[in-house]
PDB file of C-alpha atoms in Angstrom:
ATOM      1  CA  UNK A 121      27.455   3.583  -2.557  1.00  0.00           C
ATOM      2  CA  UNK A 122      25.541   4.886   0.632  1.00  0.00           C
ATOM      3  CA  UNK A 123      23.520   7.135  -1.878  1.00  0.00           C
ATOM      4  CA  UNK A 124      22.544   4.515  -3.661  1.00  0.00           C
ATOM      5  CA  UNK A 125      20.836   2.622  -1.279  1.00  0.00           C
ATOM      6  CA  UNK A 126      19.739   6.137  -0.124  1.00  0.00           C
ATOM      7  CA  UNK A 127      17.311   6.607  -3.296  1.00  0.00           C
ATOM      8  CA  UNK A 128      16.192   2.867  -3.085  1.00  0.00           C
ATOM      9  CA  UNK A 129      15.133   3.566  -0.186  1.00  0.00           C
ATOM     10  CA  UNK A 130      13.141   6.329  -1.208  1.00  0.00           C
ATOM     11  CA  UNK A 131      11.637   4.767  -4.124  1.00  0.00           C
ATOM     12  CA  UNK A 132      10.296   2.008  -1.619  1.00  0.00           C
ATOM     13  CA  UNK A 133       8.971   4.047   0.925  1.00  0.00           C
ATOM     14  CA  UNK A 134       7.315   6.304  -1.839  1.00  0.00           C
ATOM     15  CA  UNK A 135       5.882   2.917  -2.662  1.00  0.00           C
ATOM     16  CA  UNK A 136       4.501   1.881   0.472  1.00  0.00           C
ATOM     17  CA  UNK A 137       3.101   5.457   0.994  1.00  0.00           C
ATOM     18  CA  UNK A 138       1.121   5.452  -1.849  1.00  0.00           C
ATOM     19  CA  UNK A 139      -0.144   2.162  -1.417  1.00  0.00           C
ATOM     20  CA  UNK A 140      -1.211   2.649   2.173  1.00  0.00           C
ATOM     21  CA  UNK A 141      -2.974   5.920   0.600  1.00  0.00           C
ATOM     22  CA  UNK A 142      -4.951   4.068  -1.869  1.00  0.00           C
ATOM     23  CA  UNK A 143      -6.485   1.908   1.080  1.00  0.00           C
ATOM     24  CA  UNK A 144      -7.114   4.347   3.170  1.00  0.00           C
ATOM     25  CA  UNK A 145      -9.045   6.454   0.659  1.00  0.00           C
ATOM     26  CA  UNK A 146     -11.169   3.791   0.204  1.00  0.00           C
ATOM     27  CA  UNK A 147     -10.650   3.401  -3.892  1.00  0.00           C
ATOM     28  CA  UNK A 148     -13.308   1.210  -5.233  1.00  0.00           C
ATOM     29  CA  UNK A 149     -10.888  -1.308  -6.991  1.00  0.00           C
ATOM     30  CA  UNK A 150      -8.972  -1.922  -3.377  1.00  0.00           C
ATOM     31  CA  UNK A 151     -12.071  -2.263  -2.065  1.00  0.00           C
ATOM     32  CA  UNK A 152     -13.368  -4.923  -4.987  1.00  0.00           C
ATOM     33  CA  UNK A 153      -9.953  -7.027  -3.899  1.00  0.00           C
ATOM     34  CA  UNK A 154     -10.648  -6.794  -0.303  1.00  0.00           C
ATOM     35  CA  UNK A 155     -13.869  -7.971  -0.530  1.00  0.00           C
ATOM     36  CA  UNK A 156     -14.616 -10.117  -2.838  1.00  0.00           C
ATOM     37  CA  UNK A 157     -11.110 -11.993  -4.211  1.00  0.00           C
ATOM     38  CA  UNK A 158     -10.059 -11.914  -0.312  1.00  0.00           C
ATOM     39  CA  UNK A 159     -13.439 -11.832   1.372  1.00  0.00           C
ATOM     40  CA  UNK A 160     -11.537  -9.471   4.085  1.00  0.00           C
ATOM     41  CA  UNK A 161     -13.806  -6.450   5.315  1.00  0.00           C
ATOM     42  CA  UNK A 162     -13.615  -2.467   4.074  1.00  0.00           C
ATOM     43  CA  UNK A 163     -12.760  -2.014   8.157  1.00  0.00           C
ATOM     44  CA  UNK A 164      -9.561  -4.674   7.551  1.00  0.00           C
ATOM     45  CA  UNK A 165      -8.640  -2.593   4.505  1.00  0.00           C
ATOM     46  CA  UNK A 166      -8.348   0.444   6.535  1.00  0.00           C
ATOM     47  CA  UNK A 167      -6.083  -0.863   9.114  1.00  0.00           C
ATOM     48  CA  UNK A 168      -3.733  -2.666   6.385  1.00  0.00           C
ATOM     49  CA  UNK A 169      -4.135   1.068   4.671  1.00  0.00           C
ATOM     50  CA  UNK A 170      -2.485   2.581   8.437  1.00  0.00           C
TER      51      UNK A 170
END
């Protein structure tokens, strides 16, 4: 059973990862949602992204 949650783990922190990449990166659609659906700025983005 410990396994299990070993590799859900995983998957989630694979997750996180690559989401925290994307904003740091600076892609242009994380940067659209930032912006202009949260009107947060690119500088916020990169600390969320850390």
């Amino acid at each position: 059973m410990i396994w299990m949650l070993r590799i859900i783990q995983g998957f989630y922190s694979v997750a996180f990862i690559l989401a925290g990449v994307k904003k740091v990166t600076g892609n242009q659609q994380q940067i659209h949602v930032f912006t202009e659906t949260f009107g947060y700025s690119v500088e916020f983005m990169y600390i969320v992204g850390v």
